[in-house]
Amino acid sequence: MHELSIVSSLFEVLEEKARENRATKIVKVRLKLGKLTGVVPELLQTAFDTYKQGTIAAEACMEIEEVPLKLRCRGCAAEIEKEDYVLVCPSCRSTDLEILEGMDLVLDKIDLEV
Amino acid sequence: MANKELIVREEILGSNKKVAAEIRGKLEAAGVLVVNLLSSPGSGKTTLLERLVETLKPAHPLAVIEGDIETERDADRIRRKGVPAWQITTGGACHLEAKMVGRLLPEIPAETEFLFIENVGNLVCPAGYDLGESLRCVLLSAPEGDDKPKKYPKAFATADCLIITKSDLIPYLPFDLEKAGNEALDINPRLRIFITSALKGKGIADLARYFIESRVNMIQHQHHA
């Protein structure tokens, strides 16, 4: 639902990186999307294609890689991949879990024309 | 002209998180416990706040930030209780962001002990935005149904406490209090759960005590750090 405001934050970063690298064009944008962020890839794509008009990324395409939630159990040191939000270690039932990956939306790489 | 692959690895909402961390740092150092209230529209955030204001105000100076898409109505309701309140109207945006809260910091009176932020009514988007709060509370009103935690997991997973509201209606509804609590605890075993009725005044004193104790713990932690 707030994909457009996420894309506007993304463009702040993109424009800053393009300026720093004296790029003339952004060709490709690659994102890593944590599966449990609640952000919908299709809506993000639509928001990106709308927002990019008239910007340095006007011709850019976007690739979204979905990343599962990865946790490490502090009880038994097991590494766990989760598809849902039940945050309990399946081996030892501990709830003391460290989040390794999959809660955030990360701008991974940009292809620039310089 | 050449092509260049640039490795960035930056969180897109990183700038919001940074602003939120600054707000938290400043307000915690000033002894202000910031509480972010999240729920769907109509679950009773403002009415609960009115009762909390009545309970806390005599001994604890507090302030309120109200988030809505349009109108000053909620801030007006709080001001009528004699407490400073600011309305943020997002003009369509479905959540508050840290920078909107940051702009109001200079206006918060120095003696403030509690700052309550009532987020835009929405159980989805506000969960993704840290506002610099020390505590995040999610409200679930009995008429919404006991099946909401697993349908909207992020709000429950990121909260510190769950406040069941409108509990006076439970006898008239197919709402299973135990089921709602267990679903929420499956997602987040650390949740503190409070059962309230703003209309009957039930559970308000317990909740106020929880905020007072949380503030004491916050201040003690700072002294240790």
Short mmCIF file of C-alpha atoms in Angstrom, two decimals:
data_model
loop_
_atom_site.label_atom_id
_atom_site.label_comp_id
_atom_site.label_asym_id
_atom_site.label_seq_id
_atom_site.Cartn_x
_atom_site.Cartn_y
_atom_site.Cartn_z
CA MET A 1 0.00 0.00 0.00
CA HIS A 2 2.88 2.38 0.67
CA GLU A 3 4.93 1.18 -2.30
CA LEU A 4 4.95 4.66 -3.87
CA SER A 5 6.47 6.21 -0.76
CA ILE A 6 9.08 3.42 -0.68
CA VAL A 7 9.91 4.12 -4.33
CA SER A 8 10.30 7.82 -3.54
CA SER A 9 12.86 6.88 -0.83
CA LEU A 10 14.55 4.58 -3.35
CA PHE A 11 14.89 7.46 -5.83
CA GLU A 12 16.54 9.64 -3.18
CA VAL A 13 19.28 6.99 -2.90
CA LEU A 14 19.44 6.40 -6.68
CA GLU A 15 19.84 10.09 -7.47
CA GLU A 16 22.52 10.49 -4.83
CA LYS A 17 24.50 7.49 -6.17
CA ALA A 18 24.14 8.68 -9.77
CA ARG A 19 25.48 12.13 -8.80
CA GLU A 20 28.42 10.72 -6.80
CA ASN A 21 29.42 8.51 -9.74
CA ARG A 22 28.75 11.16 -12.41
CA ALA A 23 26.42 8.76 -14.18
CA THR A 24 24.48 9.88 -17.21
CA LYS A 25 21.91 7.13 -16.92
CA ILE A 26 20.75 4.36 -14.61
CA VAL A 27 20.30 1.17 -16.60
CA LYS A 28 19.30 -1.39 -14.01
CA VAL A 29 18.26 -1.42 -10.36
CA ARG A 30 18.48 -4.61 -8.29
CA LEU A 31 16.62 -4.95 -5.01
CA LYS A 32 16.56 -7.62 -2.33
CA LEU A 33 13.09 -7.78 -0.84
CA GLY A 34 12.61 -9.55 2.49
CA LYS A 35 9.55 -11.78 2.20
CA LEU A 36 8.12 -10.57 5.47
CA THR A 37 8.46 -6.84 4.85
CA GLY A 38 4.85 -6.74 3.65
CA VAL A 39 5.92 -5.03 0.41
CA VAL A 40 4.30 -6.49 -2.70
CA PRO A 41 6.77 -6.97 -5.61
CA GLU A 42 4.18 -6.33 -8.37
CA LEU A 43 3.04 -3.08 -6.75
CA LEU A 44 6.63 -2.00 -6.22
CA GLN A 45 7.32 -2.63 -9.92
CA THR A 46 4.29 -0.55 -10.97
CA ALA A 47 5.26 2.26 -8.60
CA PHE A 48 8.83 2.21 -9.96
CA ASP A 49 7.69 2.34 -13.59
CA THR A 50 5.41 5.31 -12.79
CA TYR A 51 7.94 7.22 -10.72
CA LYS A 52 10.92 6.80 -13.06
CA GLN A 53 9.38 8.95 -15.85
CA GLY A 54 11.53 12.01 -16.48
CA THR A 55 14.29 10.90 -14.06
CA ILE A 56 17.82 9.64 -14.64
CA ALA A 57 16.35 6.13 -14.37
CA ALA A 58 13.66 6.71 -17.03
CA GLU A 59 14.87 3.75 -19.10
CA ALA A 60 15.94 1.55 -16.21
CA CYS A 61 14.53 -1.86 -15.44
CA MET A 62 14.18 -3.20 -11.94
CA GLU A 63 14.93 -6.73 -10.73
CA ILE A 64 13.50 -7.84 -7.41
CA GLU A 65 14.98 -10.85 -5.63
CA GLU A 66 12.78 -12.14 -2.83
CA VAL A 67 14.71 -13.17 0.27
CA PRO A 68 13.24 -15.52 2.90
CA LEU A 69 13.46 -14.67 6.59
CA LYS A 70 16.71 -16.13 7.98
CA LEU A 71 17.17 -16.44 11.72
CA ARG A 72 19.77 -17.85 14.08
CA CYS A 73 18.59 -19.41 17.33
CA ARG A 74 20.51 -18.13 20.35
CA GLY A 75 19.37 -21.22 22.26
CA CYS A 76 20.75 -24.02 20.04
CA ALA A 77 22.62 -22.04 17.32
CA ALA A 78 20.45 -23.53 14.54
CA GLU A 79 19.99 -21.46 11.38
CA ILE A 80 16.36 -21.29 10.35
CA GLU A 81 14.54 -20.15 7.21
CA LYS A 82 10.94 -19.07 7.77
CA GLU A 83 8.08 -18.48 5.38
CA ASP A 84 5.78 -17.24 8.13
CA TYR A 85 5.88 -15.03 11.17
CA VAL A 86 5.83 -17.72 13.87
CA LEU A 87 9.07 -16.75 15.53
CA VAL A 88 9.89 -19.91 17.48
CA CYS A 89 12.89 -22.21 16.87
CA PRO A 90 11.55 -25.49 15.41
CA SER A 91 14.36 -27.51 17.05
CA CYS A 92 14.46 -26.24 20.64
CA ARG A 93 11.31 -24.02 20.85
CA SER A 94 13.41 -21.05 21.95
CA THR A 95 12.04 -17.60 21.14
CA ASP A 96 15.42 -15.93 21.45
CA LEU A 97 16.15 -15.54 17.75
CA GLU A 98 18.53 -13.25 15.94
CA ILE A 99 17.34 -11.94 12.58
CA LEU A 100 20.01 -12.40 9.90
CA GLU A 101 18.15 -11.42 6.73
CA GLY A 102 14.71 -10.95 5.25
CA MET A 103 13.14 -8.15 7.31
CA ASP A 104 14.26 -5.29 5.08
CA LEU A 105 14.21 -3.93 1.58
CA VAL A 106 17.76 -3.45 0.36
CA LEU A 107 19.06 -1.66 -2.72
CA ASP A 108 21.68 -4.24 -3.72
CA LYS A 109 23.25 -3.05 -6.99
CA ILE A 110 22.81 -0.41 -9.68
CA ASP A 111 24.07 -0.57 -13.27
CA LEU A 112 25.12 2.90 -14.38
CA GLU A 113 26.21 4.48 -17.62
CA VAL A 114 29.09 6.82 -16.87
CA MET B 1 30.36 5.88 -22.45
CA ALA B 2 30.89 2.91 -20.17
CA ASN B 3 28.74 0.70 -18.05
CA LYS B 4 29.50 0.34 -14.39
CA GLU B 5 28.03 -1.99 -11.81
CA LEU B 6 27.79 -0.27 -8.45
CA ILE B 7 27.35 -2.35 -5.31
CA VAL B 8 25.18 -0.36 -2.90
CA ARG B 9 23.69 -2.77 -0.25
CA GLU B 10 21.78 0.03 1.48
CA GLU B 11 18.45 -0.31 3.16
CA ILE B 12 15.91 1.77 1.27
CA LEU B 13 14.16 2.94 4.42
CA GLY B 14 17.54 3.47 6.09
CA SER B 15 17.03 7.23 6.17
CA ASN B 16 13.78 6.81 8.14
CA LYS B 17 15.55 4.49 10.60
CA LYS B 18 18.35 6.99 11.05
CA VAL B 19 15.96 9.86 11.82
CA ALA B 20 14.01 7.56 14.18
CA ALA B 21 17.19 6.63 16.08
CA GLU B 22 18.01 10.33 16.52
CA ILE B 23 14.53 11.07 17.87
CA ARG B 24 14.73 8.11 20.27
CA GLY B 25 18.17 9.22 21.48
CA LYS B 26 17.08 12.81 22.11
CA LEU B 27 13.77 12.03 23.80
CA GLU B 28 15.02 9.16 25.95
CA ALA B 29 17.85 11.39 27.18
CA ALA B 30 15.23 14.02 28.05
CA GLY B 31 13.27 11.41 30.04
CA VAL B 32 10.41 11.15 27.54
CA LEU B 33 8.94 7.70 26.89
CA VAL B 34 7.60 7.66 23.33
CA VAL B 35 4.70 5.28 22.62
CA ASN B 36 3.62 4.52 19.03
CA LEU B 37 -0.01 3.30 18.84
CA LEU B 38 -0.91 1.18 15.81
CA SER B 39 -4.25 -0.26 14.77
CA SER B 40 -6.91 -0.35 12.10
CA PRO B 41 -9.29 2.64 11.91
CA GLY B 42 -12.05 2.60 14.49
CA SER B 43 -10.39 0.27 16.97
CA GLY B 44 -10.49 2.95 19.67
CA LYS B 45 -7.03 4.56 19.74
CA THR B 46 -8.26 8.08 20.48
CA THR B 47 -10.82 6.99 23.09
CA LEU B 48 -8.17 4.88 24.84
CA LEU B 49 -5.84 7.89 24.78
CA GLU B 50 -8.51 10.09 26.34
CA ARG B 51 -8.79 7.64 29.25
CA LEU B 52 -4.99 7.35 29.56
CA VAL B 53 -4.68 11.14 29.60
CA GLU B 54 -7.22 11.34 32.44
CA THR B 55 -5.29 8.68 34.40
CA LEU B 56 -1.75 9.95 33.82
CA LYS B 57 -2.17 13.72 33.59
CA PRO B 58 -2.57 14.58 37.28
CA ALA B 59 0.93 13.27 38.12
CA HIS B 60 2.70 12.90 34.76
CA PRO B 61 3.01 15.64 32.12
CA LEU B 62 2.31 14.20 28.68
CA ALA B 63 1.83 15.20 25.07
CA VAL B 64 0.13 13.62 22.07
CA ILE B 65 0.77 13.54 18.32
CA GLU B 66 -2.20 12.54 16.22
CA GLY B 67 -1.80 11.12 12.72
CA ASP B 68 -4.68 11.11 10.26
CA ILE B 69 -5.21 11.54 6.56
CA GLU B 70 -7.43 14.60 7.07
CA THR B 71 -8.95 16.81 9.84
CA GLU B 72 -7.86 18.14 13.25
CA ARG B 73 -10.61 16.20 15.02
CA ASP B 74 -8.48 13.83 17.08
CA ALA B 75 -6.01 16.49 18.26
CA ASP B 76 -9.01 18.65 19.26
CA ARG B 77 -10.39 15.80 21.37
CA ILE B 78 -7.08 15.48 23.24
CA ARG B 79 -6.67 19.28 23.65
CA ARG B 80 -10.06 19.38 25.33
CA LYS B 81 -8.48 17.22 28.06
CA GLY B 82 -5.95 20.02 28.68
CA VAL B 83 -2.95 18.30 27.13
CA PRO B 84 -0.71 19.63 24.30
CA ALA B 85 -1.57 17.82 21.07
CA TRP B 86 -0.42 18.22 17.47
CA GLN B 87 -2.19 16.90 14.42
CA ILE B 88 -0.20 15.56 11.48
CA THR B 89 -2.44 15.29 8.43
CA THR B 90 -0.70 13.16 5.83
CA GLY B 91 -3.03 14.21 2.99
CA GLY B 92 -3.37 10.62 1.79
CA ALA B 93 -0.28 8.80 3.02
CA CYS B 94 -1.17 5.64 4.91
CA HIS B 95 1.42 5.94 7.71
CA LEU B 96 3.52 8.42 9.67
CA GLU B 97 7.27 8.70 9.03
CA ALA B 98 10.00 9.67 11.49
CA LYS B 99 10.74 13.02 9.83
CA MET B 100 7.11 14.13 10.42
CA VAL B 101 7.58 13.49 14.15
CA GLY B 102 11.05 15.06 14.11
CA ARG B 103 9.66 18.42 12.95
CA LEU B 104 7.54 18.64 16.12
CA LEU B 105 10.33 17.97 18.62
CA PRO B 106 11.11 21.66 19.34
CA GLU B 107 7.49 22.17 20.43
CA ILE B 108 7.39 19.43 23.06
CA PRO B 109 7.44 20.99 26.56
CA ALA B 110 10.57 20.24 28.62
CA GLU B 111 8.65 18.65 31.53
CA THR B 112 7.00 16.01 29.28
CA GLU B 113 7.27 12.44 30.59
CA PHE B 114 5.21 10.64 27.94
CA LEU B 115 4.71 11.32 24.24
CA PHE B 116 1.95 9.24 22.68
CA ILE B 117 1.87 9.03 18.89
CA GLU B 118 -1.39 7.85 17.40
CA ASN B 119 -0.50 6.50 13.97
CA VAL B 120 -2.75 6.64 10.91
CA GLY B 121 -5.44 3.95 11.26
CA ASN B 122 -3.98 1.08 9.25
CA LEU B 123 -2.70 -2.31 10.39
CA VAL B 124 -0.29 -2.74 7.46
CA CYS B 125 1.93 0.18 6.47
CA PRO B 126 2.71 1.85 9.84
CA ALA B 127 4.40 -1.41 10.95
CA GLY B 128 7.28 -0.71 8.52
CA TYR B 129 8.15 2.73 9.90
CA ASP B 130 10.06 3.31 13.13
CA LEU B 131 9.03 6.72 14.52
CA GLY B 132 11.66 6.80 17.26
CA GLU B 133 9.37 5.16 19.79
CA SER B 134 10.53 3.38 22.94
CA LEU B 135 7.38 1.24 22.96
CA ARG B 136 5.15 0.10 20.15
CA CYS B 137 1.59 -0.89 21.04
CA VAL B 138 -0.83 -2.58 18.68
CA LEU B 139 -4.55 -2.34 19.42
CA LEU B 140 -7.08 -4.99 18.49
CA SER B 141 -10.72 -4.20 19.17
CA ALA B 142 -13.05 -7.10 19.92
CA PRO B 143 -15.42 -6.32 16.99
CA GLU B 144 -12.54 -6.70 14.49
CA GLY B 145 -12.31 -10.42 15.25
CA ASP B 146 -9.87 -12.75 16.99
CA ASP B 147 -8.22 -13.85 13.71
CA LYS B 148 -6.35 -10.62 12.98
CA PRO B 149 -2.85 -11.34 14.37
CA LYS B 150 -1.99 -13.97 11.74
CA LYS B 151 -3.66 -11.96 8.97
CA TYR B 152 -1.59 -8.85 9.75
CA PRO B 153 1.50 -10.40 11.34
CA LYS B 154 4.01 -7.61 10.95
CA ALA B 155 2.15 -5.18 13.21
CA PHE B 156 2.03 -7.85 15.95
CA ALA B 157 5.59 -9.09 15.35
CA THR B 158 7.10 -5.63 15.80
CA ALA B 159 5.02 -4.56 18.83
CA ASP B 160 5.96 -4.62 22.52
CA CYS B 161 2.41 -4.80 23.75
CA LEU B 162 -1.04 -5.80 22.53
CA ILE B 163 -4.03 -3.88 23.82
CA ILE B 164 -7.39 -5.58 23.35
CA THR B 165 -9.97 -2.77 23.27
CA LYS B 166 -13.77 -2.68 23.57
CA SER B 167 -13.64 -5.78 25.80
CA ASP B 168 -17.07 -4.81 27.21
CA LEU B 169 -18.52 -6.02 23.86
CA ILE B 170 -17.00 -9.52 24.06
CA PRO B 171 -20.15 -11.12 25.56
CA TYR B 172 -22.08 -10.07 22.43
CA LEU B 173 -19.50 -11.17 19.85
CA PRO B 174 -18.00 -14.42 18.56
CA PHE B 175 -14.64 -13.14 19.83
CA ASP B 176 -12.41 -15.70 21.56
CA LEU B 177 -10.07 -13.77 23.82
CA GLU B 178 -7.79 -16.76 24.41
CA LYS B 179 -7.50 -17.46 20.67
CA ALA B 180 -6.65 -13.82 19.89
CA GLY B 181 -3.98 -13.81 22.62
CA ASN B 182 -2.48 -17.13 21.54
CA GLU B 183 -2.32 -16.14 17.87
CA ALA B 184 -0.50 -12.97 18.82
CA LEU B 185 1.89 -14.84 21.15
CA ASP B 186 2.69 -17.38 18.39
CA ILE B 187 3.94 -14.50 16.28
CA ASN B 188 5.60 -12.64 19.11
CA PRO B 189 6.09 -14.56 22.38
CA ARG B 190 7.39 -11.43 24.12
CA LEU B 191 4.15 -9.43 23.74
CA ARG B 192 2.61 -8.01 26.91
CA ILE B 193 -1.17 -8.24 26.65
CA PHE B 194 -3.67 -5.82 28.23
CA ILE B 195 -7.43 -6.20 28.11
CA THR B 196 -9.24 -2.88 28.20
CA SER B 197 -12.58 -1.18 27.90
CA ALA B 198 -12.30 2.60 27.60
CA LEU B 199 -16.07 2.86 28.05
CA LYS B 200 -16.06 0.99 31.39
CA GLY B 201 -12.59 2.14 32.47
CA LYS B 202 -11.34 -1.46 32.59
CA GLY B 203 -7.61 -2.17 32.30
CA ILE B 204 -6.66 1.51 31.96
CA ALA B 205 -4.89 1.70 35.33
CA ASP B 206 -2.81 -1.44 34.51
CA LEU B 207 -1.82 0.01 31.18
CA ALA B 208 -0.89 3.38 32.73
CA ARG B 209 1.24 1.52 35.31
CA TYR B 210 2.99 -0.40 32.48
CA PHE B 211 3.93 2.90 30.81
CA ILE B 212 5.12 4.41 34.11
CA GLU B 213 7.26 1.32 34.86
CA SER B 214 8.63 1.27 31.30
CA ARG B 215 9.71 4.89 31.71
CA VAL B 216 11.43 4.13 35.03
CA ASN B 217 13.28 1.20 33.37
CA MET B 218 14.26 3.42 30.46
CA ILE B 219 15.78 6.01 32.79
CA GLN B 220 17.58 3.37 34.89
CA HIS B 221 19.08 1.82 31.74
CA GLN B 222 20.44 5.21 30.75
CA HIS B 223 22.15 5.65 34.09
CA HIS B 224 23.78 2.24 33.66
CA ALA B 225 24.86 3.08 30.11
#
